mmCIF file with all atom_site columns, C-alpha atoms in Angstrom:
data_model
loop_
_atom_site.group_PDB
_atom_site.id
_atom_site.type_symbol
_atom_site.label_atom_id
_atom_site.label_alt_id
_atom_site.label_comp_id
_atom_site.label_asym_id
_atom_site.label_entity_id
_atom_site.label_seq_id
_atom_site.pdbx_PDB_ins_code
_atom_site.Cartn_x
_atom_site.Cartn_y
_atom_site.Cartn_z
_atom_site.occupancy
_atom_site.B_iso_or_equiv
_atom_site.pdbx_formal_charge
_atom_site.auth_seq_id
_atom_site.auth_comp_id
_atom_site.auth_asym_id
_atom_site.auth_atom_id
_atom_site.pdbx_PDB_model_num
ATOM 1   C CA . UNK J 1 1   ? 89.624  90.179  100.050 1.00 0.00 ? 1   UNK J CA 1
ATOM 2   C CA . UNK J 1 2   ? 89.861  93.954  100.429 1.00 0.00 ? 2   UNK J CA 1
ATOM 3   C CA . UNK J 1 3   ? 90.179  96.079  103.563 1.00 0.00 ? 3   UNK J CA 1
ATOM 4   C CA . UNK J 1 4   ? 86.403  96.468  103.929 1.00 0.00 ? 4   UNK J CA 1
ATOM 5   C CA . UNK J 1 5   ? 85.628  92.771  103.579 1.00 0.00 ? 5   UNK J CA 1
ATOM 6   C CA . UNK J 1 6   ? 88.267  92.256  106.257 1.00 0.00 ? 6   UNK J CA 1
ATOM 7   C CA . UNK J 1 7   ? 86.924  95.084  108.427 1.00 0.00 ? 7   UNK J CA 1
ATOM 8   C CA . UNK J 1 8   ? 85.008  92.921  110.961 1.00 0.00 ? 8   UNK J CA 1
ATOM 9   C CA . UNK J 1 9   ? 88.069  90.727  111.509 1.00 0.00 ? 9   UNK J CA 1
ATOM 10  C CA . UNK J 1 10  ? 90.267  93.826  111.708 1.00 0.00 ? 10  UNK J CA 1
ATOM 11  C CA . UNK J 1 11  ? 88.068  95.305  114.429 1.00 0.00 ? 11  UNK J CA 1
ATOM 12  C CA . UNK J 1 12  ? 88.143  91.986  116.300 1.00 0.00 ? 12  UNK J CA 1
ATOM 13  C CA . UNK J 1 13  ? 91.958  92.077  116.211 1.00 0.00 ? 13  UNK J CA 1
ATOM 14  C CA . UNK J 1 14  ? 91.913  95.611  117.625 1.00 0.00 ? 14  UNK J CA 1
ATOM 15  C CA . UNK J 1 15  ? 89.483  94.763  120.425 1.00 0.00 ? 15  UNK J CA 1
ATOM 16  C CA . UNK J 1 16  ? 86.609  97.243  120.571 1.00 0.00 ? 16  UNK J CA 1
ATOM 17  C CA . UNK J 1 17  ? 84.392  98.314  117.644 1.00 0.00 ? 17  UNK J CA 1
ATOM 18  C CA . UNK J 1 18  ? 84.338  102.027 116.786 1.00 0.00 ? 18  UNK J CA 1
ATOM 19  C CA . UNK J 1 19  ? 81.664  104.066 118.516 1.00 0.00 ? 19  UNK J CA 1
ATOM 20  C CA . UNK J 1 20  ? 81.359  106.487 115.581 1.00 0.00 ? 20  UNK J CA 1
ATOM 21  C CA . UNK J 1 21  ? 82.826  105.866 112.126 1.00 0.00 ? 21  UNK J CA 1
ATOM 22  C CA . UNK J 1 22  ? 82.846  108.524 109.394 1.00 0.00 ? 22  UNK J CA 1
ATOM 23  C CA . UNK J 1 23  ? 83.483  107.586 105.757 1.00 0.00 ? 23  UNK J CA 1
ATOM 24  C CA . UNK J 1 24  ? 84.593  110.378 103.410 1.00 0.00 ? 24  UNK J CA 1
ATOM 25  C CA . UNK J 1 25  ? 83.900  109.516 99.778  1.00 0.00 ? 25  UNK J CA 1
ATOM 26  C CA . UNK J 1 26  ? 81.179  106.999 100.599 1.00 0.00 ? 26  UNK J CA 1
ATOM 27  C CA . UNK J 1 27  ? 80.023  106.689 96.950  1.00 0.00 ? 27  UNK J CA 1
ATOM 28  C CA . UNK J 1 28  ? 77.203  104.091 97.009  1.00 0.00 ? 28  UNK J CA 1
ATOM 29  C CA . UNK J 1 29  ? 77.840  102.859 100.544 1.00 0.00 ? 29  UNK J CA 1
ATOM 30  C CA . UNK J 1 30  ? 79.125  99.420  99.558  1.00 0.00 ? 30  UNK J CA 1
ATOM 31  C CA . UNK J 1 31  ? 81.102  99.253  102.808 1.00 0.00 ? 31  UNK J CA 1
ATOM 32  C CA . UNK J 1 32  ? 78.220  99.935  105.190 1.00 0.00 ? 32  UNK J CA 1
ATOM 33  C CA . UNK J 1 33  ? 77.318  96.244  105.570 1.00 0.00 ? 33  UNK J CA 1
ATOM 34  C CA . UNK J 1 34  ? 80.844  95.482  106.746 1.00 0.00 ? 34  UNK J CA 1
ATOM 35  C CA . UNK J 1 35  ? 80.713  98.323  109.296 1.00 0.00 ? 35  UNK J CA 1
ATOM 36  C CA . UNK J 1 36  ? 77.461  96.921  110.606 1.00 0.00 ? 36  UNK J CA 1
ATOM 37  C CA . UNK J 1 37  ? 78.941  93.417  110.767 1.00 0.00 ? 37  UNK J CA 1
ATOM 38  C CA . UNK J 1 38  ? 81.702  94.880  112.946 1.00 0.00 ? 38  UNK J CA 1
ATOM 39  C CA . UNK J 1 39  ? 79.095  96.380  115.341 1.00 0.00 ? 39  UNK J CA 1
ATOM 40  C CA . UNK J 1 40  ? 80.088  99.987  114.668 1.00 0.00 ? 40  UNK J CA 1
ATOM 41  C CA . UNK J 1 41  ? 77.947  102.211 116.885 1.00 0.00 ? 41  UNK J CA 1
ATOM 42  C CA . UNK J 1 42  ? 77.146  105.168 114.596 1.00 0.00 ? 42  UNK J CA 1
ATOM 43  C CA . UNK J 1 43  ? 77.955  105.642 110.911 1.00 0.00 ? 43  UNK J CA 1
ATOM 44  C CA . UNK J 1 44  ? 78.341  108.983 109.119 1.00 0.00 ? 44  UNK J CA 1
ATOM 45  C CA . UNK J 1 45  ? 78.671  109.021 105.331 1.00 0.00 ? 45  UNK J CA 1
ATOM 46  C CA . UNK J 1 46  ? 80.090  111.945 103.347 1.00 0.00 ? 46  UNK J CA 1
ATOM 47  C CA . UNK J 1 47  ? 79.430  112.108 99.592  1.00 0.00 ? 47  UNK J CA 1
ATOM 48  C CA . UNK J 1 48  ? 79.540  115.256 97.403  1.00 0.00 ? 48  UNK J CA 1
ATOM 49  C CA . UNK J 1 49  ? 77.703  113.997 94.282  1.00 0.00 ? 49  UNK J CA 1
ATOM 50  C CA . UNK J 1 50  ? 74.009  114.894 94.843  1.00 0.00 ? 50  UNK J CA 1
ATOM 51  C CA . UNK J 1 51  ? 72.514  111.801 93.201  1.00 0.00 ? 51  UNK J CA 1
ATOM 52  C CA . UNK J 1 52  ? 74.750  109.470 95.198  1.00 0.00 ? 52  UNK J CA 1
ATOM 53  C CA . UNK J 1 53  ? 74.120  111.301 98.478  1.00 0.00 ? 53  UNK J CA 1
ATOM 54  C CA . UNK J 1 54  ? 70.355  111.019 97.896  1.00 0.00 ? 54  UNK J CA 1
ATOM 55  C CA . UNK J 1 55  ? 70.734  107.303 97.206  1.00 0.00 ? 55  UNK J CA 1
ATOM 56  C CA . UNK J 1 56  ? 72.687  106.852 100.445 1.00 0.00 ? 56  UNK J CA 1
ATOM 57  C CA . UNK J 1 57  ? 69.830  108.546 102.331 1.00 0.00 ? 57  UNK J CA 1
ATOM 58  C CA . UNK J 1 58  ? 67.354  106.087 100.832 1.00 0.00 ? 58  UNK J CA 1
ATOM 59  C CA . UNK J 1 59  ? 69.428  102.934 101.211 1.00 0.00 ? 59  UNK J CA 1
ATOM 60  C CA . UNK J 1 60  ? 70.874  103.607 104.660 1.00 0.00 ? 60  UNK J CA 1
ATOM 61  C CA . UNK J 1 61  ? 68.306  105.619 106.638 1.00 0.00 ? 61  UNK J CA 1
ATOM 62  C CA . UNK J 1 62  ? 69.952  104.637 109.917 1.00 0.00 ? 62  UNK J CA 1
ATOM 63  C CA . UNK J 1 63  ? 73.147  106.509 108.979 1.00 0.00 ? 63  UNK J CA 1
ATOM 64  C CA . UNK J 1 64  ? 73.843  110.250 108.875 1.00 0.00 ? 64  UNK J CA 1
ATOM 65  C CA . UNK J 1 65  ? 74.589  111.443 105.322 1.00 0.00 ? 65  UNK J CA 1
ATOM 66  C CA . UNK J 1 66  ? 76.279  114.745 104.468 1.00 0.00 ? 66  UNK J CA 1
ATOM 67  C CA . UNK J 1 67  ? 76.182  115.955 100.864 1.00 0.00 ? 67  UNK J CA 1
ATOM 68  C CA . UNK J 1 68  ? 79.519  117.731 100.675 1.00 0.00 ? 68  UNK J CA 1
ATOM 69  C CA . UNK J 1 69  ? 83.234  117.255 100.210 1.00 0.00 ? 69  UNK J CA 1
ATOM 70  C CA . UNK J 1 70  ? 85.784  117.518 103.025 1.00 0.00 ? 70  UNK J CA 1
ATOM 71  C CA . UNK J 1 71  ? 88.868  119.680 103.231 1.00 0.00 ? 71  UNK J CA 1
ATOM 72  C CA . UNK J 1 72  ? 91.046  121.771 105.516 1.00 0.00 ? 72  UNK J CA 1
ATOM 73  C CA . UNK J 1 73  ? 88.728  124.797 105.291 1.00 0.00 ? 73  UNK J CA 1
ATOM 74  C CA . UNK J 1 74  ? 85.003  125.443 104.856 1.00 0.00 ? 74  UNK J CA 1
ATOM 75  C CA . UNK J 1 75  ? 83.894  126.822 101.485 1.00 0.00 ? 75  UNK J CA 1
ATOM 76  C CA . UNK J 1 76  ? 82.950  125.687 97.998  1.00 0.00 ? 76  UNK J CA 1
ATOM 77  C CA . UNK J 1 77  ? 84.932  123.907 95.297  1.00 0.00 ? 77  UNK J CA 1
ATOM 78  C CA . UNK J 1 78  ? 84.561  122.484 91.825  1.00 0.00 ? 78  UNK J CA 1
ATOM 79  C CA . UNK J 1 79  ? 84.187  118.723 91.698  1.00 0.00 ? 79  UNK J CA 1
ATOM 80  C CA . UNK J 1 80  ? 85.123  116.920 88.500  1.00 0.00 ? 80  UNK J CA 1
ATOM 81  C CA . UNK J 1 81  ? 82.650  114.058 88.176  1.00 0.00 ? 81  UNK J CA 1
ATOM 82  C CA . UNK J 1 82  ? 84.162  111.144 86.288  1.00 0.00 ? 82  UNK J CA 1
ATOM 83  C CA . UNK J 1 83  ? 82.212  108.578 84.295  1.00 0.00 ? 83  UNK J CA 1
ATOM 84  C CA . UNK J 1 84  ? 83.454  106.113 86.911  1.00 0.00 ? 84  UNK J CA 1
ATOM 85  C CA . UNK J 1 85  ? 81.876  108.216 89.648  1.00 0.00 ? 85  UNK J CA 1
ATOM 86  C CA . UNK J 1 86  ? 84.024  106.744 92.432  1.00 0.00 ? 86  UNK J CA 1
ATOM 87  C CA . UNK J 1 87  ? 87.022  108.456 90.767  1.00 0.00 ? 87  UNK J CA 1
ATOM 88  C CA . UNK J 1 88  ? 85.463  111.941 91.014  1.00 0.00 ? 88  UNK J CA 1
ATOM 89  C CA . UNK J 1 89  ? 87.876  114.495 92.463  1.00 0.00 ? 89  UNK J CA 1
ATOM 90  C CA . UNK J 1 90  ? 88.445  118.077 93.555  1.00 0.00 ? 90  UNK J CA 1
ATOM 91  C CA . UNK J 1 91  ? 91.855  117.913 91.885  1.00 0.00 ? 91  UNK J CA 1
ATOM 92  C CA . UNK J 1 92  ? 92.501  119.176 88.359  1.00 0.00 ? 92  UNK J CA 1
ATOM 93  C CA . UNK J 1 93  ? 91.754  116.402 85.823  1.00 0.00 ? 93  UNK J CA 1
ATOM 94  C CA . UNK J 1 94  ? 94.762  114.587 84.405  1.00 0.00 ? 94  UNK J CA 1
ATOM 95  C CA . UNK J 1 95  ? 95.322  113.629 80.747  1.00 0.00 ? 95  UNK J CA 1
ATOM 96  C CA . UNK J 1 96  ? 93.159  110.615 80.000  1.00 0.00 ? 96  UNK J CA 1
ATOM 97  C CA . UNK J 1 97  ? 90.700  111.196 82.868  1.00 0.00 ? 97  UNK J CA 1
ATOM 98  C CA . UNK J 1 98  ? 87.215  110.275 81.659  1.00 0.00 ? 98  UNK J CA 1
ATOM 99  C CA . UNK J 1 99  ? 85.307  113.415 82.673  1.00 0.00 ? 99  UNK J CA 1
ATOM 100 C CA . UNK J 1 100 ? 81.503  113.474 82.718  1.00 0.00 ? 100 UNK J CA 1
ATOM 101 C CA . UNK J 1 101 ? 80.793  116.937 84.130  1.00 0.00 ? 101 UNK J CA 1
ATOM 102 C CA . UNK J 1 102 ? 81.953  119.563 86.628  1.00 0.00 ? 102 UNK J CA 1
ATOM 103 C CA . UNK J 1 103 ? 79.766  120.718 89.531  1.00 0.00 ? 103 UNK J CA 1
ATOM 104 C CA . UNK J 1 104 ? 80.109  123.102 92.472  1.00 0.00 ? 104 UNK J CA 1
ATOM 105 C CA . UNK J 1 105 ? 80.016  121.457 95.906  1.00 0.00 ? 105 UNK J CA 1
ATOM 106 C CA . UNK J 1 106 ? 80.171  122.560 99.516  1.00 0.00 ? 106 UNK J CA 1
ATOM 107 C CA . UNK J 1 107 ? 83.369  121.775 101.425 1.00 0.00 ? 107 UNK J CA 1
ATOM 108 C CA . UNK J 1 108 ? 83.395  121.234 105.190 1.00 0.00 ? 108 UNK J CA 1
ATOM 109 C CA . UNK J 1 109 ? 86.002  120.237 107.740 1.00 0.00 ? 109 UNK J CA 1
ATOM 110 C CA . UNK J 1 110 ? 85.708  116.691 109.014 1.00 0.00 ? 110 UNK J CA 1
ATOM 111 C CA . UNK J 1 111 ? 86.031  117.832 112.626 1.00 0.00 ? 111 UNK J CA 1
ATOM 112 C CA . UNK J 1 112 ? 82.916  119.940 112.034 1.00 0.00 ? 112 UNK J CA 1
ATOM 113 C CA . UNK J 1 113 ? 80.934  117.065 110.508 1.00 0.00 ? 113 UNK J CA 1
ATOM 114 C CA . UNK J 1 114 ? 81.988  114.386 112.998 1.00 0.00 ? 114 UNK J CA 1
ATOM 115 C CA . UNK J 1 115 ? 83.852  115.958 115.930 1.00 0.00 ? 115 UNK J CA 1
ATOM 116 C CA . UNK J 1 116 ? 83.594  112.831 118.091 1.00 0.00 ? 116 UNK J CA 1
ATOM 117 C CA . UNK J 1 117 ? 84.435  110.206 115.448 1.00 0.00 ? 117 UNK J CA 1
ATOM 118 C CA . UNK J 1 118 ? 86.873  107.593 116.713 1.00 0.00 ? 118 UNK J CA 1
ATOM 119 C CA . UNK J 1 119 ? 87.285  105.968 113.266 1.00 0.00 ? 119 UNK J CA 1
ATOM 120 C CA . UNK J 1 120 ? 87.594  107.537 109.822 1.00 0.00 ? 120 UNK J CA 1
ATOM 121 C CA . UNK J 1 121 ? 87.809  106.138 106.303 1.00 0.00 ? 121 UNK J CA 1
ATOM 122 C CA . UNK J 1 122 ? 89.247  108.589 103.762 1.00 0.00 ? 122 UNK J CA 1
ATOM 123 C CA . UNK J 1 123 ? 88.932  108.022 99.996  1.00 0.00 ? 123 UNK J CA 1
ATOM 124 C CA . UNK J 1 124 ? 89.150  111.451 98.371  1.00 0.00 ? 124 UNK J CA 1
ATOM 125 C CA . UNK J 1 125 ? 90.916  110.849 95.033  1.00 0.00 ? 125 UNK J CA 1
ATOM 126 C CA . UNK J 1 126 ? 94.115  112.768 95.661  1.00 0.00 ? 126 UNK J CA 1
ATOM 127 C CA . UNK J 1 127 ? 92.788  115.089 98.387  1.00 0.00 ? 127 UNK J CA 1
ATOM 128 C CA . UNK J 1 128 ? 93.316  112.763 101.330 1.00 0.00 ? 128 UNK J CA 1
ATOM 129 C CA . UNK J 1 129 ? 95.935  115.014 102.947 1.00 0.00 ? 129 UNK J CA 1
ATOM 130 C CA . UNK J 1 130 ? 93.639  118.031 102.736 1.00 0.00 ? 130 UNK J CA 1
ATOM 131 C CA . UNK J 1 131 ? 90.826  116.027 104.349 1.00 0.00 ? 131 UNK J CA 1
ATOM 132 C CA . UNK J 1 132 ? 93.160  114.855 107.109 1.00 0.00 ? 132 UNK J CA 1
ATOM 133 C CA . UNK J 1 133 ? 94.246  118.419 107.876 1.00 0.00 ? 133 UNK J CA 1
ATOM 134 C CA . UNK J 1 134 ? 90.667  118.993 109.068 1.00 0.00 ? 134 UNK J CA 1
ATOM 135 C CA . UNK J 1 135 ? 90.217  115.656 110.839 1.00 0.00 ? 135 UNK J CA 1
ATOM 136 C CA . UNK J 1 136 ? 89.094  115.268 114.485 1.00 0.00 ? 136 UNK J CA 1
ATOM 137 C CA . UNK J 1 137 ? 92.510  114.058 115.596 1.00 0.00 ? 137 UNK J CA 1
ATOM 138 C CA . UNK J 1 138 ? 91.783  114.333 119.318 1.00 0.00 ? 138 UNK J CA 1
ATOM 139 C CA . UNK J 1 139 ? 89.057  111.660 119.134 1.00 0.00 ? 139 UNK J CA 1
ATOM 140 C CA . UNK J 1 140 ? 90.353  109.408 116.332 1.00 0.00 ? 140 UNK J CA 1
ATOM 141 C CA . UNK J 1 141 ? 91.754  105.989 117.207 1.00 0.00 ? 141 UNK J CA 1
ATOM 142 C CA . UNK J 1 142 ? 91.457  104.169 113.857 1.00 0.00 ? 142 UNK J CA 1
ATOM 143 C CA . UNK J 1 143 ? 92.154  105.549 110.386 1.00 0.00 ? 143 UNK J CA 1
ATOM 144 C CA . UNK J 1 144 ? 91.900  103.921 106.949 1.00 0.00 ? 144 UNK J CA 1
ATOM 145 C CA . UNK J 1 145 ? 93.281  105.956 104.035 1.00 0.00 ? 145 UNK J CA 1
ATOM 146 C CA . UNK J 1 146 ? 93.602  105.198 100.331 1.00 0.00 ? 146 UNK J CA 1
ATOM 147 C CA . UNK J 1 147 ? 97.147  106.044 99.214  1.00 0.00 ? 147 UNK J CA 1
ATOM 148 C CA . UNK J 1 148 ? 99.367  105.562 96.170  1.00 0.00 ? 148 UNK J CA 1
ATOM 149 C CA . UNK J 1 149 ? 103.061 104.843 95.703  1.00 0.00 ? 149 UNK J CA 1
ATOM 150 C CA . UNK J 1 150 ? 102.816 106.528 92.267  1.00 0.00 ? 150 UNK J CA 1
ATOM 151 C CA . UNK J 1 151 ? 102.601 110.305 91.856  1.00 0.00 ? 151 UNK J CA 1
ATOM 152 C CA . UNK J 1 152 ? 99.080  110.576 90.435  1.00 0.00 ? 152 UNK J CA 1
ATOM 153 C CA . UNK J 1 153 ? 97.180  113.658 91.686  1.00 0.00 ? 153 UNK J CA 1
ATOM 154 C CA . UNK J 1 154 ? 93.674  112.345 90.952  1.00 0.00 ? 154 UNK J CA 1
ATOM 155 C CA . UNK J 1 155 ? 94.143  108.758 92.124  1.00 0.00 ? 155 UNK J CA 1
ATOM 156 C CA . UNK J 1 156 ? 95.267  109.036 95.761  1.00 0.00 ? 156 UNK J CA 1
ATOM 157 C CA . UNK J 1 157 ? 97.659  110.936 97.999  1.00 0.00 ? 157 UNK J CA 1
ATOM 158 C CA . UNK J 1 158 ? 101.209 109.671 98.346  1.00 0.00 ? 158 UNK J CA 1
ATOM 159 C CA . UNK J 1 159 ? 101.698 106.759 100.726 1.00 0.00 ? 159 UNK J CA 1
ATOM 160 C CA . UNK J 1 160 ? 104.786 108.346 102.297 1.00 0.00 ? 160 UNK J CA 1
ATOM 161 C CA . UNK J 1 161 ? 103.132 111.723 102.834 1.00 0.00 ? 161 UNK J CA 1
ATOM 162 C CA . UNK J 1 162 ? 100.075 110.180 104.505 1.00 0.00 ? 162 UNK J CA 1
ATOM 163 C CA . UNK J 1 163 ? 102.268 108.000 106.723 1.00 0.00 ? 163 UNK J CA 1
ATOM 164 C CA . UNK J 1 164 ? 104.283 111.025 107.872 1.00 0.00 ? 164 UNK J CA 1
ATOM 165 C CA . UNK J 1 165 ? 101.128 112.994 108.696 1.00 0.00 ? 165 UNK J CA 1
ATOM 166 C CA . UNK J 1 166 ? 99.597  110.071 110.591 1.00 0.00 ? 166 UNK J CA 1
ATOM 167 C CA . UNK J 1 167 ? 102.808 109.620 112.598 1.00 0.00 ? 167 UNK J CA 1
ATOM 168 C CA . UNK J 1 168 ? 102.731 113.308 113.538 1.00 0.00 ? 168 UNK J CA 1
ATOM 169 C CA . UNK J 1 169 ? 99.495  112.601 115.403 1.00 0.00 ? 169 UNK J CA 1
ATOM 170 C CA . UNK J 1 170 ? 100.743 109.419 117.064 1.00 0.00 ? 170 UNK J CA 1
ATOM 171 C CA . UNK J 1 171 ? 99.438  106.839 114.563 1.00 0.00 ? 171 UNK J CA 1
ATOM 172 C CA . UNK J 1 172 ? 101.362 103.889 113.161 1.00 0.00 ? 172 UNK J CA 1
ATOM 173 C CA . UNK J 1 173 ? 100.630 101.528 110.281 1.00 0.00 ? 173 UNK J CA 1
ATOM 174 C CA . UNK J 1 174 ? 98.785  98.492  111.576 1.00 0.00 ? 174 UNK J CA 1
ATOM 175 C CA . UNK J 1 175 ? 97.993  96.770  108.266 1.00 0.00 ? 175 UNK J CA 1
ATOM 176 C CA . UNK J 1 176 ? 97.512  97.431  104.550 1.00 0.00 ? 176 UNK J CA 1
ATOM 177 C CA . UNK J 1 177 ? 95.750  96.011  101.508 1.00 0.00 ? 177 UNK J CA 1
ATOM 178 C CA . UNK J 1 178 ? 97.393  96.658  98.136  1.00 0.00 ? 178 UNK J CA 1
ATOM 179 C CA . UNK J 1 179 ? 96.206  96.732  94.513  1.00 0.00 ? 179 UNK J CA 1
ATOM 180 C CA . UNK J 1 180 ? 98.291  96.984  91.362  1.00 0.00 ? 180 UNK J CA 1
ATOM 181 C CA . UNK J 1 181 ? 98.425  100.639 90.295  1.00 0.00 ? 181 UNK J CA 1
ATOM 182 C CA . UNK J 1 182 ? 98.656  99.821  86.587  1.00 0.00 ? 182 UNK J CA 1
ATOM 183 C CA . UNK J 1 183 ? 95.529  97.681  86.707  1.00 0.00 ? 183 UNK J CA 1
ATOM 184 C CA . UNK J 1 184 ? 93.575  100.403 88.521  1.00 0.00 ? 184 UNK J CA 1
ATOM 185 C CA . UNK J 1 185 ? 94.883  103.044 86.103  1.00 0.00 ? 185 UNK J CA 1
ATOM 186 C CA . UNK J 1 186 ? 93.871  100.970 83.059  1.00 0.00 ? 186 UNK J CA 1
ATOM 187 C CA . UNK J 1 187 ? 90.400  100.470 84.514  1.00 0.00 ? 187 UNK J CA 1
ATOM 188 C CA . UNK J 1 188 ? 90.042  104.192 85.234  1.00 0.00 ? 188 UNK J CA 1
ATOM 189 C CA . UNK J 1 189 ? 91.545  105.619 82.061  1.00 0.00 ? 189 UNK J CA 1
ATOM 190 C CA . UNK J 1 190 ? 91.530  102.817 79.532  1.00 0.00 ? 190 UNK J CA 1
ATOM 191 C CA . UNK J 1 191 ? 94.187  100.336 78.373  1.00 0.00 ? 191 UNK J CA 1
ATOM 192 C CA . UNK J 1 192 ? 97.496  101.240 76.788  1.00 0.00 ? 192 UNK J CA 1
ATOM 193 C CA . UNK J 1 193 ? 98.856  103.404 79.606  1.00 0.00 ? 193 UNK J CA 1
ATOM 194 C CA . UNK J 1 194 ? 102.612 103.242 80.304  1.00 0.00 ? 194 UNK J CA 1
ATOM 195 C CA . UNK J 1 195 ? 103.320 100.853 83.141  1.00 0.00 ? 195 UNK J CA 1
ATOM 196 C CA . UNK J 1 196 ? 104.530 102.555 86.308  1.00 0.00 ? 196 UNK J CA 1
ATOM 197 C CA . UNK J 1 197 ? 104.874 99.566  88.620  1.00 0.00 ? 197 UNK J CA 1
ATOM 198 C CA . UNK J 1 198 ? 103.325 101.000 91.756  1.00 0.00 ? 198 UNK J CA 1
ATOM 199 C CA . UNK J 1 199 ? 100.546 100.196 94.196  1.00 0.00 ? 199 UNK J CA 1
ATOM 200 C CA . UNK J 1 200 ? 97.314  101.635 95.489  1.00 0.00 ? 200 UNK J CA 1
ATOM 201 C CA . UNK J 1 201 ? 97.428  100.956 99.217  1.00 0.00 ? 201 UNK J CA 1
ATOM 202 C CA . UNK J 1 202 ? 94.493  101.041 101.610 1.00 0.00 ? 202 UNK J CA 1
ATOM 203 C CA . UNK J 1 203 ? 96.399  101.618 104.811 1.00 0.00 ? 203 UNK J CA 1
ATOM 204 C CA . UNK J 1 204 ? 95.115  101.036 108.339 1.00 0.00 ? 204 UNK J CA 1
ATOM 205 C CA . UNK J 1 205 ? 96.593  103.379 110.926 1.00 0.00 ? 205 UNK J CA 1
ATOM 206 C CA . UNK J 1 206 ? 96.033  102.971 114.665 1.00 0.00 ? 206 UNK J CA 1
ATOM 207 C CA . UNK J 1 207 ? 96.809  105.441 117.430 1.00 0.00 ? 207 UNK J CA 1
ATOM 208 C CA . UNK J 1 208 ? 99.639  104.146 119.578 1.00 0.00 ? 208 UNK J CA 1
ATOM 209 C CA . UNK J 1 209 ? 98.333  102.423 122.692 1.00 0.00 ? 209 UNK J CA 1
ATOM 210 C CA . UNK J 1 210 ? 94.889  101.715 121.204 1.00 0.00 ? 210 UNK J CA 1
ATOM 211 C CA . UNK J 1 211 ? 95.542  98.297  119.674 1.00 0.00 ? 211 UNK J CA 1
#
């Protein structure tokens, strides 16, 4: 079971379902059914790859879809689209990254896209901290962020760095779901990579006093 399969039970543990959840890096929207099962009020999906954003519009017409990336400032950026499209990133490609193409995308702050969101899911392939710098912190109560215990700029932001930033805004770690970094790395970049012994952690942060 991953964090999204467990999402309805997680929300039940916390008490009240989110009124407005925003998911940055929504890809193909695989998680939407779990948000609905948890009785989330409104769902906003953010996806920068045009084909995937269009597919989200078609498959989930009752959600709001934004075709853009998120960051700390509004502008444009170059997105490296990987052959595994859910690994696409605004970061510089790393040796062994399986690049398909590079496209220009709009970048917007999350507090502009969803200023009243009380829950956010951030999966931005190494740019999670930049996304969080533009988050609607005053309204957020629940935060799920993909992190890594291995220094890998295109996989996920560092677990420690994300935890420190969340704590700065009054959030603490409520739960986590972990995957083996080496297995994820081999899937993303092919077998034969040196083993690094770390984890990819989907971490659930909750604002203190909201559990």
